[in-house]
mmCIF file of C-alpha atoms in Angstrom:
data_model
loop_
_atom_site.group_PDB
_atom_site.id
_atom_site.type_symbol
_atom_site.label_atom_id
_atom_site.label_comp_id
_atom_site.label_asym_id
_atom_site.label_seq_id
_atom_site.Cartn_x
_atom_site.Cartn_y
_atom_site.Cartn_z
ATOM 1 C CA UNK A 24 33.441 -18.970 -7.089
ATOM 2 C CA UNK A 25 30.019 -17.347 -7.521
ATOM 3 C CA UNK A 26 30.325 -14.408 -9.927
ATOM 4 C CA UNK A 27 26.595 -13.677 -10.134
ATOM 5 C CA UNK A 28 25.995 -9.956 -9.630
ATOM 6 C CA UNK A 29 23.915 -9.140 -6.570
ATOM 7 C CA UNK A 30 20.658 -7.392 -7.507
ATOM 8 C CA UNK A 31 20.084 -3.929 -6.067
ATOM 9 C CA UNK A 32 16.519 -2.785 -5.450
ATOM 10 C CA UNK A 33 15.305 0.744 -4.730
ATOM 11 C CA UNK A 34 12.211 0.811 -2.518
ATOM 12 C CA UNK A 35 10.449 4.167 -2.745
ATOM 13 C CA UNK A 36 8.498 4.559 0.473
ATOM 14 C CA UNK A 37 10.778 2.020 2.131
ATOM 15 C CA UNK A 38 10.123 3.161 5.706
ATOM 16 C CA UNK A 39 6.359 2.821 5.385
ATOM 17 C CA UNK A 40 3.794 0.345 6.641
ATOM 18 C CA UNK A 41 4.339 -2.055 3.722
ATOM 19 C CA UNK A 42 7.750 -0.778 2.619
ATOM 20 C CA UNK A 43 9.571 -1.615 5.836
ATOM 21 C CA UNK A 44 8.557 -5.277 5.497
ATOM 22 C CA UNK A 45 9.376 -5.263 1.768
ATOM 23 C CA UNK A 46 12.911 -4.086 2.582
ATOM 24 C CA UNK A 47 13.324 -6.857 5.152
ATOM 25 C CA UNK A 48 12.089 -9.549 2.767
ATOM 26 C CA UNK A 49 14.276 -8.334 -0.107
ATOM 27 C CA UNK A 50 17.354 -8.426 2.112
ATOM 28 C CA UNK A 51 16.444 -11.962 3.162
ATOM 29 C CA UNK A 52 16.152 -12.774 -0.559
ATOM 30 C CA UNK A 53 19.810 -11.809 -1.052
ATOM 31 C CA UNK A 54 19.374 -8.372 -2.579
ATOM 32 C CA UNK A 55 21.043 -5.061 -1.862
ATOM 33 C CA UNK A 56 18.297 -2.659 -0.777
ATOM 34 C CA UNK A 57 18.121 1.141 -0.945
ATOM 35 C CA UNK A 58 15.152 2.652 0.906
ATOM 36 C CA UNK A 59 14.075 6.141 -0.191
ATOM 37 C CA UNK A 60 11.719 7.876 2.225
ATOM 38 C CA UNK A 61 10.966 11.326 3.670
ATOM 39 C CA UNK A 62 10.574 9.705 7.107
ATOM 40 C CA UNK A 63 7.484 11.786 7.883
ATOM 41 C CA UNK A 64 6.421 9.111 10.365
ATOM 42 C CA UNK A 65 9.912 8.380 11.640
ATOM 43 C CA UNK A 66 12.269 5.515 10.844
ATOM 44 C CA UNK A 67 11.252 2.990 13.493
ATOM 45 C CA UNK A 68 10.130 0.599 10.767
ATOM 46 C CA UNK A 69 13.721 0.242 9.577
ATOM 47 C CA UNK A 70 15.500 0.205 12.927
ATOM 48 C CA UNK A 71 16.426 -3.488 12.787
ATOM 49 C CA UNK A 72 17.794 -3.205 9.237
ATOM 50 C CA UNK A 73 20.351 -0.450 9.818
ATOM 51 C CA UNK A 74 23.157 -2.824 10.763
ATOM 52 C CA UNK A 75 22.783 -4.844 7.573
ATOM 53 C CA UNK A 76 25.684 -4.054 5.216
ATOM 54 C CA UNK A 77 23.392 -4.618 2.233
ATOM 55 C CA UNK A 78 20.922 -1.941 3.355
ATOM 56 C CA UNK A 79 21.023 1.809 2.809
ATOM 57 C CA UNK A 80 18.506 4.451 3.880
ATOM 58 C CA UNK A 81 18.213 7.719 1.958
ATOM 59 C CA UNK A 82 16.084 10.432 3.558
ATOM 60 C CA UNK A 83 14.653 12.523 0.721
ATOM 61 C CA UNK A 84 11.471 13.396 -1.166
ATOM 62 C CA UNK A 85 10.975 11.025 -4.092
ATOM 63 C CA UNK A 86 9.741 14.003 -6.139
ATOM 64 C CA UNK A 87 13.319 15.319 -6.261
ATOM 65 C CA UNK A 88 14.519 14.367 -9.746
ATOM 66 C CA UNK A 89 18.214 14.703 -8.852
ATOM 67 C CA UNK A 90 17.898 12.224 -5.994
ATOM 68 C CA UNK A 91 15.858 9.831 -8.117
ATOM 69 C CA UNK A 92 18.298 9.837 -11.011
ATOM 70 C CA UNK A 93 21.342 9.462 -8.778
ATOM 71 C CA UNK A 94 19.839 6.444 -7.023
ATOM 72 C CA UNK A 95 18.314 4.779 -10.075
ATOM 73 C CA UNK A 96 21.599 4.823 -11.996
ATOM 74 C CA UNK A 97 22.908 2.324 -9.444
ATOM 75 C CA UNK A 98 19.929 -0.055 -9.112
ATOM 76 C CA UNK A 99 18.407 -2.875 -11.150
ATOM 77 C CA UNK A 100 14.850 -2.738 -9.812
ATOM 78 C CA UNK A 101 12.418 -0.201 -8.385
ATOM 79 C CA UNK A 102 9.492 -0.840 -6.054
ATOM 80 C CA UNK A 103 7.215 2.217 -6.004
ATOM 81 C CA UNK A 104 5.154 2.207 -2.795
ATOM 82 C CA UNK A 105 5.149 5.931 -1.985
ATOM 83 C CA UNK A 106 1.983 8.012 -2.091
ATOM 84 C CA UNK A 107 -0.997 9.284 -0.165
ATOM 85 C CA UNK A 108 -3.074 6.243 0.759
ATOM 86 C CA UNK A 109 -6.805 6.081 1.388
ATOM 87 C CA UNK A 110 -9.841 8.134 0.502
ATOM 88 C CA UNK A 111 -9.867 10.496 3.552
ATOM 89 C CA UNK A 112 -6.151 11.294 3.274
ATOM 90 C CA UNK A 113 -6.400 12.067 -0.441
ATOM 91 C CA UNK A 114 -9.398 14.362 0.047
ATOM 92 C CA UNK A 115 -7.508 17.019 2.028
ATOM 93 C CA UNK A 116 -5.816 18.762 -0.905
ATOM 94 C CA UNK A 117 -6.518 17.663 -4.471
ATOM 95 C CA UNK A 118 -3.418 19.315 -5.918
ATOM 96 C CA UNK A 119 -1.096 17.678 -3.405
ATOM 97 C CA UNK A 120 -2.762 14.303 -4.003
ATOM 98 C CA UNK A 121 -2.403 14.605 -7.774
ATOM 99 C CA UNK A 122 1.205 15.701 -7.423
ATOM 100 C CA UNK A 123 2.243 12.829 -5.150
ATOM 101 C CA UNK A 124 0.056 10.006 -6.456
ATOM 102 C CA UNK A 125 0.082 10.721 -10.180
ATOM 103 C CA UNK A 126 2.553 13.344 -11.361
ATOM 104 C CA UNK A 127 5.411 11.939 -9.323
ATOM 105 C CA UNK A 128 4.639 8.472 -10.687
ATOM 106 C CA UNK A 129 5.357 9.830 -14.158
ATOM 107 C CA UNK A 130 8.595 11.268 -12.821
ATOM 108 C CA UNK A 131 9.576 7.865 -11.401
ATOM 109 C CA UNK A 132 8.782 6.184 -14.718
ATOM 110 C CA UNK A 133 10.693 8.769 -16.764
ATOM 111 C CA UNK A 134 13.791 8.452 -14.590
ATOM 112 C CA UNK A 135 13.550 4.648 -14.525
ATOM 113 C CA UNK A 136 13.461 4.554 -18.315
ATOM 114 C CA UNK A 137 16.318 7.056 -18.642
ATOM 115 C CA UNK A 138 18.592 5.361 -16.132
ATOM 116 C CA UNK A 139 18.162 1.811 -17.433
ATOM 117 C CA UNK A 140 16.147 0.237 -14.617
ATOM 118 C CA UNK A 141 15.127 -3.278 -15.673
ATOM 119 C CA UNK A 142 12.047 -3.921 -13.512
ATOM 120 C CA UNK A 143 9.503 -1.715 -11.749
ATOM 121 C CA UNK A 144 6.718 -2.855 -9.424
ATOM 122 C CA UNK A 145 3.948 -0.333 -8.806
ATOM 123 C CA UNK A 146 1.593 -0.516 -5.823
ATOM 124 C CA UNK A 147 -2.019 0.043 -6.824
ATOM 125 C CA UNK A 148 -5.252 -0.808 -5.007
ATOM 126 C CA UNK A 149 -8.430 -2.844 -5.355
ATOM 127 C CA UNK A 150 -10.182 0.459 -4.584
ATOM 128 C CA UNK A 151 -10.201 0.962 -8.359
ATOM 129 C CA UNK A 152 -13.244 -1.363 -8.471
ATOM 130 C CA UNK A 153 -15.171 1.132 -6.348
ATOM 131 C CA UNK A 154 -18.727 -0.086 -6.070
ATOM 132 C CA UNK A 155 -19.827 -3.269 -7.783
ATOM 133 C CA UNK A 156 -22.214 -6.120 -7.059
ATOM 134 C CA UNK A 157 -20.152 -8.439 -9.277
ATOM 135 C CA UNK A 158 -16.961 -10.330 -8.458
ATOM 136 C CA UNK A 159 -14.167 -8.235 -9.988
ATOM 137 C CA UNK A 160 -11.074 -9.587 -11.707
ATOM 138 C CA UNK A 161 -8.279 -7.763 -13.532
ATOM 139 C CA UNK A 162 -10.420 -7.402 -16.678
ATOM 140 C CA UNK A 163 -13.496 -6.039 -14.923
ATOM 141 C CA UNK A 164 -14.813 -2.544 -15.491
ATOM 142 C CA UNK A 165 -13.312 -0.014 -13.098
ATOM 143 C CA UNK A 166 -15.635 2.201 -11.102
ATOM 144 C CA UNK A 167 -13.633 4.638 -8.930
ATOM 145 C CA UNK A 168 -15.609 6.505 -6.270
ATOM 146 C CA UNK A 169 -12.737 8.591 -4.876
ATOM 147 C CA UNK A 170 -9.801 10.719 -5.961
ATOM 148 C CA UNK A 171 -7.487 8.098 -4.453
ATOM 149 C CA UNK A 172 -8.851 5.410 -6.779
ATOM 150 C CA UNK A 173 -8.761 7.768 -9.760
ATOM 151 C CA UNK A 174 -5.073 8.500 -9.218
ATOM 152 C CA UNK A 175 -4.336 4.785 -8.968
ATOM 153 C CA UNK A 176 -6.097 4.088 -12.274
ATOM 154 C CA UNK A 177 -4.292 6.966 -13.977
ATOM 155 C CA UNK A 178 -0.954 5.776 -12.586
ATOM 156 C CA UNK A 179 -1.669 2.250 -13.810
ATOM 157 C CA UNK A 180 -2.282 3.640 -17.302
ATOM 158 C CA UNK A 181 1.007 5.518 -17.133
ATOM 159 C CA UNK A 182 2.809 2.336 -16.118
ATOM 160 C CA UNK A 183 1.289 0.417 -19.025
ATOM 161 C CA UNK A 184 2.359 3.167 -21.416
ATOM 162 C CA UNK A 185 5.980 2.934 -20.207
ATOM 163 C CA UNK A 186 6.179 -0.864 -20.197
ATOM 164 C CA UNK A 187 8.658 -2.111 -22.798
ATOM 165 C CA UNK A 188 11.082 -4.929 -23.595
ATOM 166 C CA UNK A 189 13.750 -3.118 -21.573
ATOM 167 C CA UNK A 190 11.540 -1.898 -18.691
ATOM 168 C CA UNK A 191 9.417 -4.692 -17.256
ATOM 169 C CA UNK A 192 6.513 -3.375 -15.175
ATOM 170 C CA UNK A 193 4.145 -5.160 -12.842
ATOM 171 C CA UNK A 194 1.119 -3.537 -11.198
ATOM 172 C CA UNK A 195 -0.131 -4.933 -7.891
ATOM 173 C CA UNK A 196 -3.671 -4.077 -6.819
ATOM 174 C CA UNK A 197 -3.528 -4.633 -3.075
ATOM 175 C CA UNK A 198 -6.644 -5.613 -1.172
ATOM 176 C CA UNK A 199 -7.444 -3.709 2.051
ATOM 177 C CA UNK A 200 -4.330 -4.065 4.181
ATOM 178 C CA UNK A 201 -4.322 -5.061 7.854
ATOM 179 C CA UNK A 202 -1.905 -6.418 10.421
ATOM 180 C CA UNK A 203 1.153 -5.564 12.494
ATOM 181 C CA UNK A 204 4.167 -3.803 10.986
ATOM 182 C CA UNK A 205 7.201 -2.115 12.513
ATOM 183 C CA UNK A 206 5.790 1.151 11.125
ATOM 184 C CA UNK A 207 2.308 0.644 12.520
ATOM 185 C CA UNK A 208 -0.903 2.122 11.142
ATOM 186 C CA UNK A 209 -4.167 2.203 13.068
ATOM 187 C CA UNK A 210 -6.202 4.062 10.426
ATOM 188 C CA UNK A 211 -7.041 0.908 8.436
ATOM 189 C CA UNK A 212 -10.401 -0.740 8.962
ATOM 190 C CA UNK A 213 -9.434 -4.004 10.691
ATOM 191 C CA UNK A 214 -6.659 -2.294 12.667
ATOM 192 C CA UNK A 215 -8.772 0.588 13.929
ATOM 193 C CA UNK A 216 -11.757 -1.627 14.798
ATOM 194 C CA UNK A 217 -9.463 -3.785 16.904
ATOM 195 C CA UNK A 218 -7.895 -0.745 18.558
ATOM 196 C CA UNK A 219 -11.284 0.797 19.379
ATOM 197 C CA UNK A 220 -12.644 -2.475 20.733
ATOM 198 C CA UNK A 221 -9.773 -2.704 23.219
ATOM 199 C CA UNK A 222 -9.480 0.966 24.162
ATOM 200 C CA UNK A 223 -13.168 1.821 24.576
ATOM 201 C CA UNK A 224 -14.790 -1.620 24.999
ATOM 202 C CA UNK A 225 -17.158 -0.695 22.198
ATOM 203 C CA UNK A 226 -16.828 0.110 18.529
ATOM 204 C CA UNK A 227 -18.969 0.857 15.504
ATOM 205 C CA UNK A 228 -19.235 -0.699 12.077
ATOM 206 C CA UNK A 229 -20.645 1.543 9.355
ATOM 207 C CA UNK A 230 -22.632 0.000 6.509
ATOM 208 C CA UNK A 231 -21.641 -3.499 7.502
ATOM 209 C CA UNK A 232 -23.152 -5.141 4.418
ATOM 210 C CA UNK A 233 -20.408 -3.842 2.137
ATOM 211 C CA UNK A 234 -17.811 -6.280 0.819
ATOM 212 C CA UNK A 235 -14.056 -5.742 0.997
ATOM 213 C CA UNK A 236 -11.119 -8.023 0.239
ATOM 214 C CA UNK A 237 -8.418 -8.140 2.925
ATOM 215 C CA UNK A 238 -4.652 -8.724 2.806
ATOM 216 C CA UNK A 239 -2.125 -8.970 5.611
ATOM 217 C CA UNK A 240 0.705 -6.448 5.348
ATOM 218 C CA UNK A 241 3.298 -9.245 5.357
ATOM 219 C CA UNK A 242 1.529 -10.932 2.439
ATOM 220 C CA UNK A 243 1.469 -7.627 0.556
ATOM 221 C CA UNK A 244 5.246 -7.433 1.002
ATOM 222 C CA UNK A 245 5.583 -11.073 -0.022
ATOM 223 C CA UNK A 246 3.724 -10.362 -3.275
ATOM 224 C CA UNK A 247 6.259 -7.661 -4.181
ATOM 225 C CA UNK A 248 9.100 -10.176 -3.901
ATOM 226 C CA UNK A 249 7.110 -12.736 -5.886
ATOM 227 C CA UNK A 250 6.462 -10.177 -8.638
ATOM 228 C CA UNK A 251 10.135 -9.183 -8.840
ATOM 229 C CA UNK A 252 11.192 -12.833 -9.145
ATOM 230 C CA UNK A 253 8.366 -13.849 -11.468
ATOM 231 C CA UNK A 254 8.101 -14.083 -15.244
ATOM 232 C CA UNK A 255 8.946 -10.952 -17.242
ATOM 233 C CA UNK A 256 7.119 -9.136 -20.060
ATOM 234 C CA UNK A 257 3.636 -10.386 -19.220
ATOM 235 C CA UNK A 258 1.056 -9.018 -21.666
ATOM 236 C CA UNK A 259 -1.329 -7.768 -18.985
ATOM 237 C CA UNK A 260 0.889 -7.188 -15.912
ATOM 238 C CA UNK A 261 -1.926 -6.185 -13.524
ATOM 239 C CA UNK A 262 -2.537 -8.474 -10.544
ATOM 240 C CA UNK A 263 -5.090 -8.395 -7.757
ATOM 241 C CA UNK A 264 -3.244 -9.283 -4.556
ATOM 242 C CA UNK A 265 -5.120 -11.185 -1.874
ATOM 243 C CA UNK A 266 -7.006 -14.452 -1.476
ATOM 244 C CA UNK A 267 -10.561 -15.398 -2.357
ATOM 245 C CA UNK A 268 -11.313 -16.582 1.175
ATOM 246 C CA UNK A 269 -10.496 -13.142 2.614
ATOM 247 C CA UNK A 270 -13.415 -11.380 0.943
ATOM 248 C CA UNK A 271 -15.526 -10.295 3.925
ATOM 249 C CA UNK A 272 -18.313 -7.883 4.728
ATOM 250 C CA UNK A 273 -17.425 -5.145 7.198
ATOM 251 C CA UNK A 274 -19.888 -6.714 9.647
ATOM 252 C CA UNK A 275 -17.989 -10.003 9.441
ATOM 253 C CA UNK A 276 -14.803 -8.141 10.325
ATOM 254 C CA UNK A 277 -16.548 -6.635 13.333
ATOM 255 C CA UNK A 278 -17.723 -10.069 14.474
ATOM 256 C CA UNK A 279 -14.168 -11.421 14.195
ATOM 257 C CA UNK A 280 -12.952 -8.589 16.418
ATOM 258 C CA UNK A 281 -15.641 -9.387 19.015
ATOM 259 C CA UNK A 282 -14.453 -13.016 19.107
ATOM 260 C CA UNK A 283 -10.954 -11.835 19.988
ATOM 261 C CA UNK A 284 -12.144 -9.038 22.320
ATOM 262 C CA UNK A 285 -15.220 -10.700 23.878
ATOM 263 C CA UNK A 286 -16.003 -7.875 26.328
ATOM 264 C CA UNK A 287 -16.375 -5.354 23.516
ATOM 265 C CA UNK A 288 -19.788 -4.202 22.274
ATOM 266 C CA UNK A 289 -20.287 -3.964 18.511
ATOM 267 C CA UNK A 290 -22.605 -1.218 17.239
ATOM 268 C CA UNK A 291 -24.015 -1.236 13.701
ATOM 269 C CA UNK A 292 -24.517 2.211 12.161
ATOM 270 C CA UNK A 293 -26.044 2.940 8.760
ATOM 271 C CA UNK A 294 -24.958 5.963 6.703
ATOM 272 C CA UNK A 295 -24.112 6.764 3.087
ATOM 273 C CA UNK A 296 -20.636 8.246 3.574
ATOM 274 C CA UNK A 297 -18.686 5.379 2.015
ATOM 275 C CA UNK A 298 -20.147 3.822 -1.150
ATOM 276 C CA UNK A 299 -17.289 1.338 -1.691
ATOM 277 C CA UNK A 300 -18.384 -2.254 -2.127
ATOM 278 C CA UNK A 301 -16.274 -4.780 -4.005
ATOM 279 C CA UNK A 302 -15.696 -8.537 -3.964
ATOM 280 C CA UNK A 303 -12.496 -9.508 -5.777
ATOM 281 C CA UNK A 304 -11.145 -12.553 -7.610
ATOM 282 C CA UNK A 305 -7.484 -13.378 -6.888
ATOM 283 C CA UNK A 306 -6.935 -16.423 -9.092
ATOM 284 C CA UNK A 307 -4.599 -14.727 -11.578
ATOM 285 C CA UNK A 308 -1.721 -14.019 -9.195
ATOM 286 C CA UNK A 309 -1.880 -17.603 -7.960
ATOM 287 C CA UNK A 310 -1.990 -19.024 -11.489
ATOM 288 C CA UNK A 311 0.848 -16.864 -12.874
ATOM 289 C CA UNK A 312 3.158 -16.494 -9.856
ATOM 290 C CA UNK A 313 2.027 -19.304 -7.572
ATOM 291 C CA UNK A 314 1.309 -16.678 -4.911
ATOM 292 C CA UNK A 315 -0.690 -17.662 -1.833
ATOM 293 C CA UNK A 316 -1.324 -15.797 1.414
ATOM 294 C CA UNK A 317 0.280 -16.972 4.641
ATOM 295 C CA UNK A 318 -2.219 -15.065 6.785
ATOM 296 C CA UNK A 319 -5.968 -14.834 7.156
ATOM 297 C CA UNK A 320 -7.975 -12.062 8.797
ATOM 298 C CA UNK A 321 -8.744 -13.969 11.977
ATOM 299 C CA UNK A 322 -5.021 -14.647 12.559
ATOM 300 C CA UNK A 323 -4.226 -11.012 11.829
ATOM 301 C CA UNK A 324 -6.793 -9.695 14.305
ATOM 302 C CA UNK A 325 -5.406 -12.018 16.983
ATOM 303 C CA UNK A 326 -1.905 -10.559 16.572
ATOM 304 C CA UNK A 327 -3.356 -7.034 16.464
ATOM 305 C CA UNK A 328 -5.014 -7.639 19.829
ATOM 306 C CA UNK A 329 -1.676 -8.766 21.253
ATOM 307 C CA UNK A 330 0.095 -5.735 19.758
ATOM 308 C CA UNK A 331 -2.423 -3.202 21.070
ATOM 309 C CA UNK A 332 -2.467 -4.688 24.556
ATOM 310 C CA UNK A 333 1.337 -4.732 24.684
ATOM 311 C CA UNK A 334 1.716 -1.095 23.595
ATOM 312 C CA UNK A 335 -1.377 0.322 25.264
ATOM 313 C CA UNK A 336 -0.756 3.369 27.478
ATOM 314 C CA UNK A 337 -2.802 6.212 28.954
ATOM 315 C CA UNK A 338 -2.761 7.796 25.495
ATOM 316 C CA UNK A 339 -4.387 6.474 22.350
ATOM 317 C CA UNK A 340 -2.154 4.613 19.924
ATOM 318 C CA UNK A 341 -4.035 6.401 17.148
ATOM 319 C CA UNK A 342 -2.039 9.604 16.565
ATOM 320 C CA UNK A 343 -0.060 11.497 13.916
ATOM 321 C CA UNK A 344 2.542 8.739 13.685
ATOM 322 C CA UNK A 345 0.103 5.864 13.188
ATOM 323 C CA UNK A 346 -2.602 7.582 11.112
ATOM 324 C CA UNK A 347 -1.965 9.115 7.695
ATOM 325 C CA UNK A 348 -5.266 10.969 8.008
ATOM 326 C CA UNK A 349 -4.427 12.553 11.366
ATOM 327 C CA UNK A 350 -0.950 13.485 10.156
ATOM 328 C CA UNK A 351 -2.381 15.408 7.203
ATOM 329 C CA UNK A 352 -5.180 16.915 9.304
ATOM 330 C CA UNK A 353 -2.694 18.256 11.860
ATOM 331 C CA UNK A 354 -0.508 20.166 9.429
ATOM 332 C CA UNK A 355 1.083 17.424 7.380
ATOM 333 C CA UNK A 356 -0.245 18.809 4.102
ATOM 334 C CA UNK A 357 1.978 21.870 4.486
ATOM 335 C CA UNK A 358 5.058 19.660 4.733
ATOM 336 C CA UNK A 359 4.133 18.004 1.439
ATOM 337 C CA UNK A 360 3.548 21.264 -0.450
ATOM 338 C CA UNK A 361 7.178 22.324 -0.052
ATOM 339 C CA UNK A 362 8.334 20.288 -3.034
ATOM 340 C CA UNK A 363 6.097 19.639 -5.996
ATOM 341 C CA UNK A 364 7.118 17.910 -9.197
ATOM 342 C CA UNK A 365 4.859 20.182 -11.242
ATOM 343 C CA UNK A 366 4.313 18.026 -14.329
ATOM 344 C CA UNK A 367 0.520 18.070 -14.208
ATOM 345 C CA UNK A 368 -0.330 18.818 -17.828
ATOM 346 C CA UNK A 369 1.234 15.671 -19.358
ATOM 347 C CA UNK A 370 -0.649 13.542 -16.815
ATOM 348 C CA UNK A 371 -4.140 14.942 -17.388
ATOM 349 C CA UNK A 372 -5.024 12.465 -20.193
ATOM 350 C CA UNK A 373 -4.460 9.551 -17.833
ATOM 351 C CA UNK A 374 -7.148 10.723 -15.409
ATOM 352 C CA UNK A 375 -10.623 9.367 -16.056
#
C-alpha cells in the first residue's frame, strides 16, 4: 500500500493566463490543487478542472489575510502568480500597483512562513533587465525602466530575505509570454500582432530593432512544475525562464506573423515610447533543473492563428476579458481599490 502523502499546492492567481495551465499540470503531476483567484476575468480557464476531485477553486482576493492563512495552513506549497502584469497596466494607479505587486507579496511571504509552507515559487519577469545591449543572465545588473519591473525586483528581494531552511523559495523570471491558454490574453506582443494581422489585414511593429526573449505560456507553466520538483535550498534561487533560441527582435516577430498570415501588411513605426531592449541567457535553468522548452515562437504563432480564426466574430477578441490593460482602463482599477493590504512602509526599502 502506498502511504506517501499527496502534496497540496496553492496557486495564487490560479484562474489566470498562466495559472490555469499550472493548475492543470500540477493535477496531472498527482498533486491536490487549490486555486485562489478573484475571477475578475471569469473562470473559463478552469472550466475543465472543476470535475477533478483533487481540485478546489476559492474565489477571493489574495490580499485578504484571513483567507490566505486559512488556505496556507492546509497546503505544502505555494505558487504566487497573482499581480498586475505589464508596463501599461501598472501605470494606471501607482498605489494599487504597489499594493498588489509588492505589499501583498510580503503578506503572502509572512503567512507562508507563519503557516509552515515548505516551498514557494514566485513569478517574476525578464523585464527587470530593462534596457541593455549585453546578454543578461541571473547575475547581470538590473536596469528597470518601468514601475512593473521595479515591483518585481523589490518582490524578488523580499523573497530572498524570507528564504530559509524551512521555507524554500524559487524565483522564476519569465520571458515575454505568448500562446493559447484557456484564459486567453490578446494584450501580449506576439498575441496582439497575430490578432491584428488577421482582423485588419495589416499591423504595426514599433521599434522593431529591440530584442525580447519569448516563452510559450505552456512552457511557463511547465517551469513552475519543474521548480517545485527540483533541488531545494539553492544558494541563488533566481532563474531566467525561456530558451536561447527564442531571443528575437520585434521585427522578427512581425515577419513570423506575416509568414502565417501572408495577406497581412506589416508596417514599421519608429517612436521612443518603449525603451525596453534585452537579450537573455537561459542556460542556468537548463543546467540546474534540466528544463527545456517544448514550444518555439513560430509554432506558437501558428496555433494563435488557428485560435483567432476559430473564435473570430463581428466583434474584436481584444476586450476587457482578454486584455488586462483594457480591463483596468474601463473601470477595473476601482474594483482593485476595494481591498488593500496596507503594509507599504515595511516594503519601501525593497524598492530601488
